[in-house]
Coordinates of C-alpha atoms and ligand atoms in Angstrom, one line a residue:
M1 CA 28.7 82.1 6.9
I2 CA 29.2 80.1 10.1
G3 CA 25.6 79.0 9.9
I4 CA 26.0 77.9 6.3
L5 CA 29.3 76.1 7.0
S6 CA 27.9 74.2 10.0
S7 CA 24.9 73.1 7.9
I8 CA 27.3 71.7 5.2
I9 CA 29.3 69.9 7.8
T10 CA 26.2 68.5 9.5
A11 CA 24.8 67.4 6.1
K12 CA 28.1 65.7 5.2
N13 CA 28.9 64.0 8.5
I14 CA 25.5 63.3 9.9
L15 CA 22.7 63.4 7.3
K16 CA 24.6 61.6 4.5
P17 CA 25.5 58.5 6.7
I18 CA 21.9 58.5 8.0
S19 CA 20.4 58.5 4.6
E20 CA 23.0 55.8 3.5
T21 CA 21.8 53.6 6.4
A22 CA 18.2 54.2 5.4
Q23 CA 19.0 53.2 1.8
A24 CA 20.8 50.1 3.0
A25 CA 17.8 49.1 5.2
K26 CA 15.5 49.7 2.1
A27 CA 17.8 47.4 0.0
I28 CA 17.7 44.7 2.6
S29 CA 13.9 44.8 2.7
A30 CA 14.0 44.5 -1.1
G31 CA 16.0 41.2 -0.7
D32 CA 19.5 42.5 -1.3
W33 CA 21.4 41.1 1.7
N34 CA 24.8 42.2 0.8
Q35 CA 24.8 45.5 2.7
E36 CA 27.9 46.5 4.7
L37 CA 28.2 50.1 5.7
P38 CA 31.6 51.8 6.2
T39 CA 32.7 53.0 9.6
S40 CA 32.0 56.6 10.6
S41 CA 34.3 59.1 12.5
I42 CA 31.4 60.1 14.7
K43 CA 31.2 57.7 17.6
E44 CA 27.4 57.6 17.9
L45 CA 27.0 57.1 14.1
N46 CA 29.7 54.4 14.1
S47 CA 28.0 52.5 16.8
L48 CA 24.7 52.8 14.8
R49 CA 26.4 51.5 11.6
Q50 CA 28.1 48.6 13.4
S51 CA 24.8 47.5 14.9
F52 CA 23.3 47.8 11.5
N53 CA 26.0 45.7 9.9
T54 CA 25.7 43.0 12.6
M55 CA 21.9 42.9 12.1
A56 CA 22.4 42.8 8.3
R57 CA 24.8 39.9 8.6
Q58 CA 22.5 38.0 11.0
L59 CA 19.5 38.6 8.7
K60 CA 21.5 37.4 5.7
K61 CA 22.5 34.2 7.5
S62 CA 19.0 33.6 8.7
F63 CA 17.6 34.0 5.3
Q64 CA 20.3 31.8 3.8
D65 CA 19.5 29.1 6.3
L66 CA 15.8 29.5 5.5
E67 CA 16.5 29.3 1.8
Y68 CA 18.7 26.2 2.3
A69 CA 16.0 24.5 4.5
A70 CA 13.4 25.3 1.9
Y71 CA 15.3 23.6 -0.9
H72 CA 17.1 20.7 1.0
D73 CA 16.1 17.6 2.9
C74 CA 17.3 18.1 6.5
L75 CA 18.1 14.4 7.0
T76 CA 20.3 13.6 4.0
G77 CA 21.3 17.1 2.9
L78 CA 20.1 16.4 -0.6
P79 CA 17.9 18.8 -2.6
N80 CA 14.3 18.3 -1.8
Q81 CA 11.1 17.9 -3.9
C82 CA 10.7 21.6 -4.3
S83 CA 14.2 22.2 -5.5
F84 CA 14.1 19.2 -7.8
R85 CA 10.9 20.3 -9.5
K86 CA 12.5 23.7 -10.1
T87 CA 15.6 22.2 -11.6
L88 CA 13.6 19.8 -13.7
E89 CA 11.4 22.6 -15.2
K90 CA 14.5 24.6 -16.0
T91 CA 16.1 21.5 -17.7
I92 CA 13.0 21.1 -19.8
A93 CA 13.0 24.7 -20.8
D94 CA 16.7 24.6 -21.7
N95 CA 16.1 21.4 -23.6
K96 CA 13.7 23.2 -25.9
L97 CA 16.5 25.5 -27.0
T98 CA 19.2 22.8 -27.2
P99 CA 17.7 19.3 -27.3
N100 CA 19.6 16.7 -25.2
L101 CA 18.5 13.3 -24.0
F102 CA 17.9 13.2 -20.2
A103 CA 16.1 10.9 -17.9
V104 CA 14.2 11.1 -14.6
L105 CA 14.5 8.1 -12.2
F106 CA 12.1 7.4 -9.4
L107 CA 13.6 5.1 -6.8
D108 CA 11.9 3.4 -3.9
L109 CA 13.6 1.2 -1.3
D110 CA 12.0 -2.2 -1.0
F111 CA 11.6 -3.4 2.6
F112 CA 12.5 -0.1 4.1
K113 CA 9.4 -0.4 6.2
F114 CA 10.7 -3.6 7.7
V115 CA 13.8 -1.8 8.9
N116 CA 11.8 1.1 10.4
D117 CA 9.4 -1.3 12.1
S118 CA 12.0 -3.6 13.4
L119 CA 15.0 -1.5 14.2
G120 CA 13.2 1.8 14.9
H121 CA 13.0 5.2 13.1
L122 CA 16.4 6.3 14.1
A123 CA 18.0 3.3 12.4
G124 CA 15.7 4.0 9.4
D125 CA 17.2 7.5 9.3
V126 CA 20.7 6.2 9.4
L127 CA 19.9 3.9 6.5
L128 CA 18.4 6.7 4.5
S129 CA 21.5 8.9 5.0
E130 CA 23.8 6.0 4.0
V131 CA 21.6 5.4 0.9
A132 CA 22.0 9.1 -0.1
R133 CA 25.8 8.8 0.3
R134 CA 26.0 5.6 -1.8
L135 CA 23.7 7.2 -4.5
E136 CA 26.2 10.1 -4.8
T137 CA 29.0 7.7 -5.6
C138 CA 26.9 6.2 -8.5
V139 CA 26.1 9.3 -10.6
R140 CA 28.0 11.8 -12.5
S141 CA 28.8 15.3 -11.2
N142 CA 26.2 17.0 -13.4
D143 CA 23.3 14.7 -12.3
I144 CA 20.9 15.7 -9.5
I145 CA 19.8 13.5 -6.7
A146 CA 16.9 14.5 -4.5
R147 CA 15.0 13.0 -1.6
F148 CA 11.3 13.1 -2.3
G149 CA 10.2 12.0 1.2
G150 CA 10.1 8.7 3.1
D151 CA 12.2 6.2 1.2
E152 CA 11.7 7.8 -2.2
F153 CA 14.6 9.4 -4.1
V154 CA 14.6 10.9 -7.6
I155 CA 17.5 11.4 -9.9
L156 CA 17.9 13.7 -12.9
L157 CA 20.4 12.1 -15.3
N158 CA 21.5 15.1 -17.4
N159 CA 22.8 14.9 -21.0
T160 CA 22.6 11.2 -21.2
K161 CA 24.5 10.0 -24.3
S162 CA 22.2 7.0 -24.8
K163 CA 19.5 5.1 -23.0
N164 CA 22.0 2.3 -22.4
D165 CA 24.2 4.7 -20.4
A166 CA 21.2 5.6 -18.2
I167 CA 20.4 1.9 -17.7
A168 CA 24.1 1.2 -16.8
I169 CA 23.8 3.9 -14.1
I170 CA 20.6 2.3 -12.7
I171 CA 22.2 -1.1 -12.6
R172 CA 25.2 0.4 -10.8
I173 CA 22.8 2.0 -8.2
Q174 CA 20.9 -1.2 -7.7
K175 CA 24.1 -3.2 -7.2
E176 CA 25.5 -0.6 -4.8
L177 CA 22.4 -0.5 -2.7
Q178 CA 22.2 -4.3 -2.6
K179 CA 25.4 -4.5 -0.6
V180 CA 24.9 -5.1 3.1
F181 CA 24.3 -2.0 5.3
T182 CA 25.5 -2.1 8.9
I183 CA 23.1 -0.2 11.0
N184 CA 23.8 -0.1 14.7
G185 CA 25.7 -3.4 14.4
N186 CA 22.9 -5.1 12.5
A187 CA 23.3 -6.4 8.9
V188 CA 20.5 -5.0 6.8
F189 CA 19.7 -5.9 3.2
I190 CA 17.4 -3.8 0.9
N191 CA 16.5 -3.8 -2.7
T192 CA 15.7 -0.8 -4.9
S193 CA 12.9 -0.6 -7.4
V194 CA 13.3 2.1 -10.1
G195 CA 11.0 3.7 -12.6
I196 CA 12.5 5.6 -15.5
V197 CA 11.2 8.1 -18.0
F198 CA 13.2 9.4 -20.9
S199 CA 12.8 13.0 -22.2
D200 CA 12.4 11.9 -25.9
L201 CA 9.1 10.0 -25.4
Y202 CA 6.9 13.0 -26.1
P203 CA 6.9 16.6 -24.9
M204 CA 6.2 16.4 -21.1
S205 CA 6.0 19.0 -18.3
G206 CA 8.1 18.3 -15.2
E207 CA 5.0 17.2 -13.4
E208 CA 4.2 14.7 -16.1
M209 CA 7.7 13.3 -16.2
L210 CA 7.6 12.7 -12.4
K211 CA 4.1 11.2 -12.6
N212 CA 5.2 8.9 -15.5
A213 CA 8.4 7.8 -13.6
D214 CA 6.2 7.0 -10.6
I215 CA 3.9 4.9 -12.8
A216 CA 7.0 3.0 -14.1
L217 CA 8.1 2.5 -10.5
Y218 CA 4.8 1.1 -9.5
Q219 CA 5.1 -1.4 -12.5
S220 CA 8.7 -2.3 -11.3
K221 CA 7.3 -3.1 -7.8
N222 CA 4.6 -5.3 -9.3
N223 CA 7.2 -7.1 -11.4
G224 CA 8.8 -8.4 -8.2
K225 CA 10.8 -5.6 -6.5
G226 CA 14.5 -4.8 -7.1
M227 CA 13.6 -4.2 -10.8
H228 CA 13.8 -1.2 -13.1
T229 CA 11.1 -0.3 -15.7
I230 CA 11.1 2.2 -18.5
F231 CA 7.9 4.2 -18.8
S232 CA 5.9 3.6 -22.0
K233 CA 2.7 5.2 -23.2
E234 CA 0.8 2.0 -22.6
M235 CA 1.6 2.2 -18.9
S236 CA -0.2 5.4 -18.5
L237 CA -3.4 3.6 -19.7
M238 CA -2.9 0.9 -17.2
S239 CA -2.6 3.3 -14.3
K240 CA -5.8 4.9 -15.3
N241 CA -7.4 1.5 -14.9
R242 CA -6.5 1.2 -11.2
L243 CA -9.8 2.8 -10.2
L244 CA -11.7 0.6 -12.5
L245 CA -9.8 -2.4 -11.1
E246 CA -10.9 -1.5 -7.6
M247 CA -14.5 -1.4 -8.7
D248 CA -14.2 -4.8 -10.5
L249 CA -12.5 -6.4 -7.6
R250 CA -15.5 -5.7 -5.4
Q251 CA -17.5 -8.0 -7.7
A252 CA -14.7 -10.6 -8.5
M253 CA -15.7 -13.0 -5.8
E254 CA -19.4 -13.1 -6.7
R255 CA -18.4 -13.5 -10.4
K256 CA -16.2 -16.4 -9.4
E257 CA -13.1 -14.8 -11.0
I258 CA -10.8 -15.5 -8.1
E259 CA -8.8 -18.7 -8.5
I260 CA -6.1 -20.6 -6.6
F261 CA -2.9 -21.8 -8.2
Y262 CA -0.7 -24.3 -6.4
Q263 CA 3.0 -24.3 -6.4
P264 CA 4.6 -27.7 -5.5
I265 CA 7.0 -27.9 -2.6
F266 CA 9.7 -30.6 -3.0
S267 CA 12.0 -32.5 -0.8
I268 CA 15.7 -32.1 -1.4
P269 CA 17.6 -34.1 -2.6
E270 CA 14.8 -36.8 -3.2
K271 CA 12.6 -34.4 -5.2
D272 CA 9.4 -35.8 -3.9
I273 CA 6.4 -33.5 -3.7
V274 CA 5.8 -32.8 0.0
G275 CA 3.1 -30.2 -0.3
F276 CA 1.8 -27.1 -2.2
E277 CA 1.6 -23.4 -1.6
A278 CA -1.8 -21.9 -2.4
L279 CA -1.4 -18.7 -4.4
M280 CA -4.3 -16.5 -5.3
R281 CA -5.0 -15.3 -8.9
W282 CA -7.7 -13.1 -10.4
R283 CA -8.9 -14.1 -13.8
H284 CA -10.2 -10.7 -15.0
P285 CA -12.6 -11.0 -18.0
E286 CA -10.8 -8.3 -20.0
L287 CA -7.3 -8.1 -18.5
G288 CA -6.6 -11.8 -18.1
L289 CA -4.8 -13.3 -15.2
I290 CA -3.8 -10.7 -12.6
P291 CA -1.1 -11.6 -10.1
P292 CA -1.7 -11.2 -6.4
D293 CA 0.9 -8.5 -6.0
I294 CA -1.4 -6.2 -8.0
F295 CA -4.8 -6.9 -6.4
I296 CA -3.9 -8.0 -2.8
P297 CA -2.8 -4.5 -1.8
I298 CA -6.0 -3.1 -3.3
A299 CA -8.0 -5.8 -1.4
E300 CA -6.3 -4.8 1.8
E301 CA -7.0 -1.2 1.2
I302 CA -10.7 -1.6 0.5
G303 CA -11.3 -4.2 3.2
L304 CA -11.8 -7.3 1.0
I305 CA -8.7 -9.2 2.1
N306 CA -10.4 -11.1 4.9
S307 CA -13.2 -12.6 2.8
L308 CA -10.7 -13.4 0.0
G309 CA -8.2 -14.9 2.5
W310 CA -10.7 -17.2 4.3
W311 CA -12.1 -18.3 0.9
V312 CA -8.6 -19.4 -0.2
A313 CA -8.0 -21.2 3.1
R314 CA -11.3 -23.2 2.8
E315 CA -10.8 -24.0 -0.9
A316 CA -7.2 -25.0 -0.6
C317 CA -7.9 -27.3 2.4
Q318 CA -10.7 -28.9 0.4
Q319 CA -8.5 -29.4 -2.6
L320 CA -5.7 -31.0 -0.6
K321 CA -8.2 -33.3 1.0
K322 CA -9.4 -34.3 -2.4
W323 CA -5.9 -35.1 -3.5
H324 CA -5.3 -37.1 -0.3
E325 CA -8.3 -39.2 -1.2
Q326 CA -7.4 -39.5 -4.9
F327 CA -3.7 -40.5 -4.4
R328 CA -2.9 -42.5 -1.3
E329 CA 0.8 -41.4 -1.7
C330 CA -0.4 -37.8 -1.0
A331 CA -1.5 -38.6 2.5
G332 CA 1.4 -36.7 4.2
M333 CA 1.2 -33.7 1.9
K334 CA 0.7 -30.3 3.4
I335 CA -1.0 -27.2 2.1
N336 CA 0.6 -23.8 2.8
V337 CA -1.8 -20.9 2.9
N338 CA -0.8 -17.3 3.0
F339 CA -2.6 -15.2 5.7
S340 CA -2.9 -11.5 5.7
G341 CA -2.2 -9.8 9.1
K342 CA -5.8 -8.5 9.2
Q343 CA -7.1 -12.1 9.3
F344 CA -5.4 -12.7 12.7
F345 CA -7.4 -9.8 14.2
E346 CA -10.8 -11.4 13.6
S347 CA -12.1 -12.3 17.0
N348 CA -13.0 -15.8 15.9
F349 CA -9.7 -16.5 14.0
I350 CA -9.0 -19.9 15.6
E351 CA -12.7 -20.9 15.5
Q352 CA -12.7 -20.2 11.7
I353 CA -9.6 -22.4 11.2
Q354 CA -11.1 -25.2 13.2
E355 CA -14.4 -24.9 11.3
I356 CA -12.5 -25.2 8.0
L357 CA -10.6 -28.3 9.3
I358 CA -13.8 -29.9 10.5
T359 CA -15.8 -29.3 7.3
T360 CA -13.0 -30.3 4.9
R361 CA -11.9 -33.2 7.2
L362 CA -8.3 -32.2 6.8
Q363 CA -5.9 -33.1 9.6
P364 CA -4.6 -30.0 11.4
H365 CA -0.9 -30.9 10.8
N366 CA -1.6 -30.9 7.0
L367 CA -2.3 -27.2 7.1
S368 CA 0.5 -24.6 7.4
V369 CA -0.4 -21.0 7.9
E370 CA 2.2 -18.6 6.3
V371 CA 2.8 -15.3 7.9
T372 CA 5.4 -12.6 7.1
E373 CA 7.8 -11.1 9.6
S374 CA 6.3 -7.7 9.3
I375 CA 3.2 -8.9 11.0
F376 CA 5.2 -10.2 14.0
I377 CA 7.0 -6.9 14.4
K378 CA 3.8 -4.8 14.4
Y379 CA 1.7 -7.0 16.6
T380 CA 4.1 -9.0 18.7
D381 CA 1.8 -9.9 21.6
V382 CA -1.3 -10.7 19.6
M383 CA 0.7 -12.8 17.2
R384 CA 2.4 -14.7 20.1
D385 CA -1.0 -15.7 21.4
K386 CA -2.5 -16.6 18.1
L387 CA 0.4 -18.7 17.1
L388 CA 0.3 -20.5 20.4
E389 CA -3.3 -21.3 19.8
L390 CA -2.5 -22.6 16.3
N391 CA 0.2 -24.7 17.9
R392 CA -2.3 -26.0 20.5
I393 CA -4.8 -27.2 17.8
G394 CA -1.9 -28.8 15.8
V395 CA -1.8 -26.4 12.8
K396 CA 1.7 -25.6 11.5
V397 CA 3.1 -22.1 11.2
S398 CA 5.5 -20.9 8.5
L399 CA 7.5 -17.7 8.7
D400 CA 7.4 -16.4 5.1
D401 CA 9.9 -14.3 3.2
F402 CA 12.7 -14.7 5.7
G403 CA 15.7 -12.7 4.7
V404 CA 14.1 -9.5 3.5
G405 CA 14.4 -6.4 5.5
Y406 CA 15.5 -7.2 9.1
S407 CA 15.5 -10.9 9.7
C408 CA 15.2 -11.7 13.3
L409 CA 16.2 -15.2 14.3
S410 CA 14.9 -14.7 17.8
Y411 CA 11.4 -15.2 16.4
L412 CA 12.2 -18.8 16.0
K413 CA 12.6 -19.2 19.8
D414 CA 10.0 -16.6 20.9
F415 CA 7.1 -17.8 18.7
S416 CA 5.7 -21.2 17.9
I417 CA 7.2 -21.4 14.4
D418 CA 7.5 -24.8 12.7
I419 CA 8.8 -23.8 9.2
L420 CA 11.1 -21.0 8.0
K421 CA 10.8 -20.0 4.4
I422 CA 14.0 -18.5 3.0
D423 CA 13.1 -15.6 0.7
R424 CA 14.1 -15.9 -3.0
S425 CA 16.3 -12.8 -2.8
F426 CA 18.6 -14.9 -0.6
T427 CA 18.3 -18.0 -2.7
Q428 CA 19.0 -16.1 -5.9
N429 CA 22.1 -14.3 -4.5
L430 CA 23.8 -17.3 -3.1
A431 CA 26.2 -17.9 -6.0
G432 CA 29.5 -16.2 -5.4
N433 CA 28.3 -14.4 -2.3
S434 CA 30.1 -15.8 0.7
K435 CA 28.3 -13.6 3.2
I436 CA 24.9 -14.8 2.2
V437 CA 26.2 -18.4 2.2
A438 CA 27.4 -17.9 5.7
I439 CA 24.1 -16.4 6.8
I440 CA 22.0 -19.2 5.3
E441 CA 24.4 -21.8 6.8
A442 CA 23.9 -20.3 10.2
I443 CA 20.1 -20.1 9.8
I444 CA 19.9 -23.7 8.8
L445 CA 22.1 -24.9 11.7
L446 CA 20.0 -22.9 14.2
A447 CA 16.7 -24.0 12.7
A448 CA 17.9 -27.6 13.0
K449 CA 18.7 -27.1 16.7
L450 CA 15.3 -25.5 17.3
D451 CA 13.5 -28.3 15.3
V452 CA 12.3 -25.8 12.7
E453 CA 12.0 -27.0 9.1
I454 CA 13.4 -24.9 6.2
I455 CA 12.0 -24.3 2.8
A456 CA 14.1 -22.4 0.2
E457 CA 11.9 -20.3 -2.1
G458 CA 12.6 -19.2 -5.6
I459 CA 15.0 -21.9 -6.8
E460 CA 15.4 -21.2 -10.5
T461 CA 18.7 -22.8 -11.5
E462 CA 20.6 -26.0 -11.0
E463 CA 23.4 -24.0 -9.4
Q464 CA 21.0 -22.5 -6.8
L465 CA 19.6 -26.0 -6.1
E466 CA 23.1 -27.4 -5.6
M467 CA 24.1 -24.6 -3.2
I468 CA 20.8 -25.0 -1.2
Q469 CA 21.4 -28.8 -1.0
Y470 CA 25.0 -28.3 -0.1
L471 CA 23.9 -26.0 2.8
G472 CA 21.7 -28.8 4.1
C473 CA 18.2 -27.3 3.3
C474 CA 15.7 -30.2 2.9
Q475 CA 12.8 -28.5 1.1
G476 CA 12.4 -26.1 -1.8
Q477 CA 10.1 -24.5 -4.3
G478 CA 10.8 -22.5 -7.4
Y479 CA 10.5 -22.3 -11.2
L480 CA 13.2 -25.0 -11.6
F481 CA 10.8 -27.5 -10.1
S482 CA 7.5 -26.0 -11.2
R483 CA 5.7 -22.7 -11.6
P484 CA 2.4 -22.3 -9.7
L485 CA -0.2 -24.5 -11.5
E486 CA -4.0 -24.6 -11.8
A487 CA -5.6 -27.4 -9.7
R488 CA -6.3 -29.5 -12.8
Q489 CA -2.7 -29.3 -13.9
C490 CA -1.6 -30.3 -10.4
E491 CA -3.8 -33.3 -10.6
R492 CA -2.0 -34.3 -13.8
L493 CA 1.3 -33.7 -12.2
L494 CA 0.4 -35.9 -9.3
K495 CA -0.9 -38.6 -11.6
D496 CA 2.3 -38.5 -13.6
F497 CA 4.3 -38.5 -10.3
F498 CA 2.6 -41.4 -8.7
Q499 CA 1.2 -43.4 -11.7
P500 CA 3.8 -42.6 -14.4
F501 CA 3.0 -45.5 -16.6
L502 CA -0.7 -44.6 -16.8
N503 CA 0.0 -41.2 -18.3
D504 CA 1.0 -41.0 -22.0
D505 CA 1.9 -37.3 -22.2
Q506 CA 4.9 -36.5 -20.1
F507 CA 3.8 -33.5 -18.2
L508 CA 6.3 -33.5 -15.4
P509 CA 8.9 -30.8 -15.3
F510 CA 11.2 -33.7 -14.1
R511 CA 10.7 -37.3 -13.2
H512 CA 10.3 -38.9 -9.9
N513 CA 13.2 -40.6 -8.2
N514 CA 15.7 -39.1 -10.6
Q515 CA 14.7 -41.5 -13.4
Q516 CA 15.5 -38.6 -15.6
S517 CA 17.4 -35.5 -14.7
H518 CA 15.0 -32.7 -14.2
Q519 CA 14.4 -30.2 -17.0
K520 CA 13.1 -26.7 -16.6
A521 CA 9.3 -26.5 -16.6
N522 CA 8.1 -26.0 -20.1
F523 CA 4.6 -24.7 -19.3
Q524 CA 3.9 -21.1 -18.6
N525 CA 0.8 -20.1 -16.8
Y526 CA 1.2 -16.4 -16.7
Ligands
C2E1 P1 4.9 -15.4 -1.5 O1 4.1 -15.9 -0.3 O2 6.3 -15.1 -1.2 O3 4.8 -16.4 -2.7 C1 5.8 -16.8 -3.5 C2 5.8 -16.0 -4.7 O4 7.0 -16.3 -5.4 C3 4.7 -16.4 -5.7 O5 4.3 -15.2 -6.4 C4 5.4 -17.4 -6.6 O6 4.7 -17.5 -7.9 C5 6.7 -16.7 -6.7 N1 7.7 -17.7 -7.1 C6 7.8 -19.0 -6.8 N2 8.9 -19.6 -7.3 C7 9.6 -18.6 -7.9 C8 10.8 -18.6 -8.7 O7 11.5 -19.5 -8.8 N3 11.2 -17.4 -9.2 C9 10.4 -16.2 -9.0 N4 10.9 -15.1 -9.5 N5 9.3 -16.2 -8.3 C10 8.8 -17.4 -7.8 P2 2.8 -14.8 -6.6 O8 2.0 -16.0 -6.8 O9 2.8 -13.8 -7.6 O10 2.5 -14.3 -5.1 C11 3.0 -13.1 -4.7 C12 2.6 -12.8 -3.3 O11 1.2 -12.6 -3.1 C13 2.9 -14.0 -2.4 O12 4.3 -14.0 -2.1 C14 2.0 -13.7 -1.2 O13 2.7 -12.8 -0.3 C15 0.9 -13.0 -1.8 N6 -0.3 -13.9 -1.9 C16 -0.5 -14.9 -2.8 N7 -1.6 -15.5 -2.5 C17 -2.1 -15.0 -1.4 C18 -3.3 -15.3 -0.5 O14 -4.1 -16.2 -0.7 N8 -3.4 -14.5 0.6 C19 -2.5 -13.5 0.9 N9 -2.7 -12.8 2.0 N10 -1.4 -13.3 0.2 C20 -1.2 -14.0 -1.0
CA2 CA1 4.0 -17.4 1.0
CA3 CA1 7.5 -16.1 0.3

C-alpha cells in the first residue's frame, strides 16, 4: 500500500510537472511562445520551472525582436520591403472578394544623393527619418508607408474613393516634402518624384504593381523631377525599349542622330541676347526627339558620354564662331557647354579644350564650361586644379543647378567660378516664398562681392522675371524668353534681333529693346 501510495504521490508531484515542462518546451519549439508554467511546491522543481519561464520569456522577446527586424526598416521604423510585399499580396487577394480601388505609390527623393555626398551619411539618415515622419502626417490611418531602401519609399493607399483623392494625397506629400528640412543646422531642400499605379487598370500581381509604379516613377523623373505620373499600359512598352535604346545609342553618333539645341541667355532688364546654352538632343529615327535626361544617364553608364560631350563642345564653339562672324553684334556672346564629371578625368582635358579653341578660333572668354555641384563634392581636389587651369587659359566656369540639394556658397570662394546658375526650382518657387527670396537675395549680394555673375534658369512667367529683376539678377534663361532652339532657328532669331527690318516673318518671342512687350514663345520644339 505504502509503495502504491508513494508511486501516486511521486507521479502527481514530480512526474506530472516534468511532463508539463517537457510539453511546454515542445510547444515553444513548435513556435508557440506563450508558455508560462505555474510554480511548484517542491523547491527543486520550482527552481526548474522559474528558469524555464525566464528562458521562455527571453526566447519570446528575441523572436519578437527578430520578427520586428525582419519586417521593419531599422532607420525609420517603417515597414520594410518584405512586409510591404506581404501586405500588398493580401490586399490584392482581399480585393478579389470585395473589389475596392486602391493605389500603390513609388516615391523617390530627388537630390538625396547631394545631401549624402555633401553633408555625410549621418545627415542623410536624419533626413530619411524626417521624411518618414512627414509622410506619416500626409496619409490616412489605414494607408501603409514602407521604406524600400535608399531614398525610396512606397505607399499603399487603401480604399481610395476616387483617383482624384489619391492625387490629392500625392500633392499633399510633395508639398510637405518641399518645405525646408533643417539638418544639423543646414537648410536642405528636396523634391519628390512619384509613380502611381491604380488597382483597376488590369489584374496585376503585387510584383507587377510595384514594377509598374516604378516605371511611372522613372517617367516622372524624366519629366523633370518633383512630378507625379500615373502608370499606363503604353509606359510598359516604353520601358521594354530601354535595352533597345542602349543599342541604338551606340550607333547614334555615327548615324549623325545627335543634335545640339541652343537656348538663348538674356540680359535683364535690357533683354539682349548675351549667349546660348548648348543642349544635346537625340533625333531617333523611330522615337523622334529624345531629351538628354533620358539618354545622358545611359551614355554615362555605357561609357559614351566623353565622346558625346567633346563632340558637343567642338560643334557648339564652331557654331558660336560662325554667328560671331555672321553678326558683328554677336562678338561678345558666350557659349555655355555642359560637361559631365567624367570629362574632367581625361588626362588631356585642358589640351582638348585648347585644341577646340584653336581649331574653331573662338576666344577662350567666349566659352563657359558648366559643371554641377555634385562633381565638386565628389572630386574636390581634382576639380580645384582643373578649374584653376581653365581660369589660367581664360575659359569661364559656370556652377550649374545651384540651389538643388545642398548648395554650398563656399565653392564661390574656394574654386575659380565665374558664373552661378540659379536652378529653376528656386526661380519657380520665388513667388510668395519669403525664405527663398531671402536666400536668393543673399546669394546675389555675395556673388556681386566675389565678382561672380548670376544667371537665373527656368524663368517661365512675367512674375518670376519681375522677382528676379527686383532681386538684382542680371541674366536669365527660360521658356518666357525662348525654349532651346535648333541652330537654324537661332540664326533667324539673331537675324530678327539684329536686322529686324530685313525679316518679314516675326519670329521673335519678343522684340529687342522693348519695342514690343515680350510674348510667350509660340514655337514648340519638343
Ligand atoms: P541643365 O544644364 O540644367 O539645362 C537646363 C534645362 O532646363 C534644359 O533641359 C532646358 O531645356 C530646361 N529649361 C530651360 N528653360 C526652362 C524653363 O523655363 N522651364 C523648364 N521647365 N525647363 C527649362 P534639357 O535640354 O532637357 O537638358 C536637361 C539636362 O541634360 C541639362 O540640364 C544638362 O544637365 C543635361 N545636358 C544637356 N546637354 C548636355 C550635354 O551636352 N552634356 C552634358 N553632360 N549634359 C547635358
Ligand atoms: Ca546647364
Ligand atoms: Ca541648370
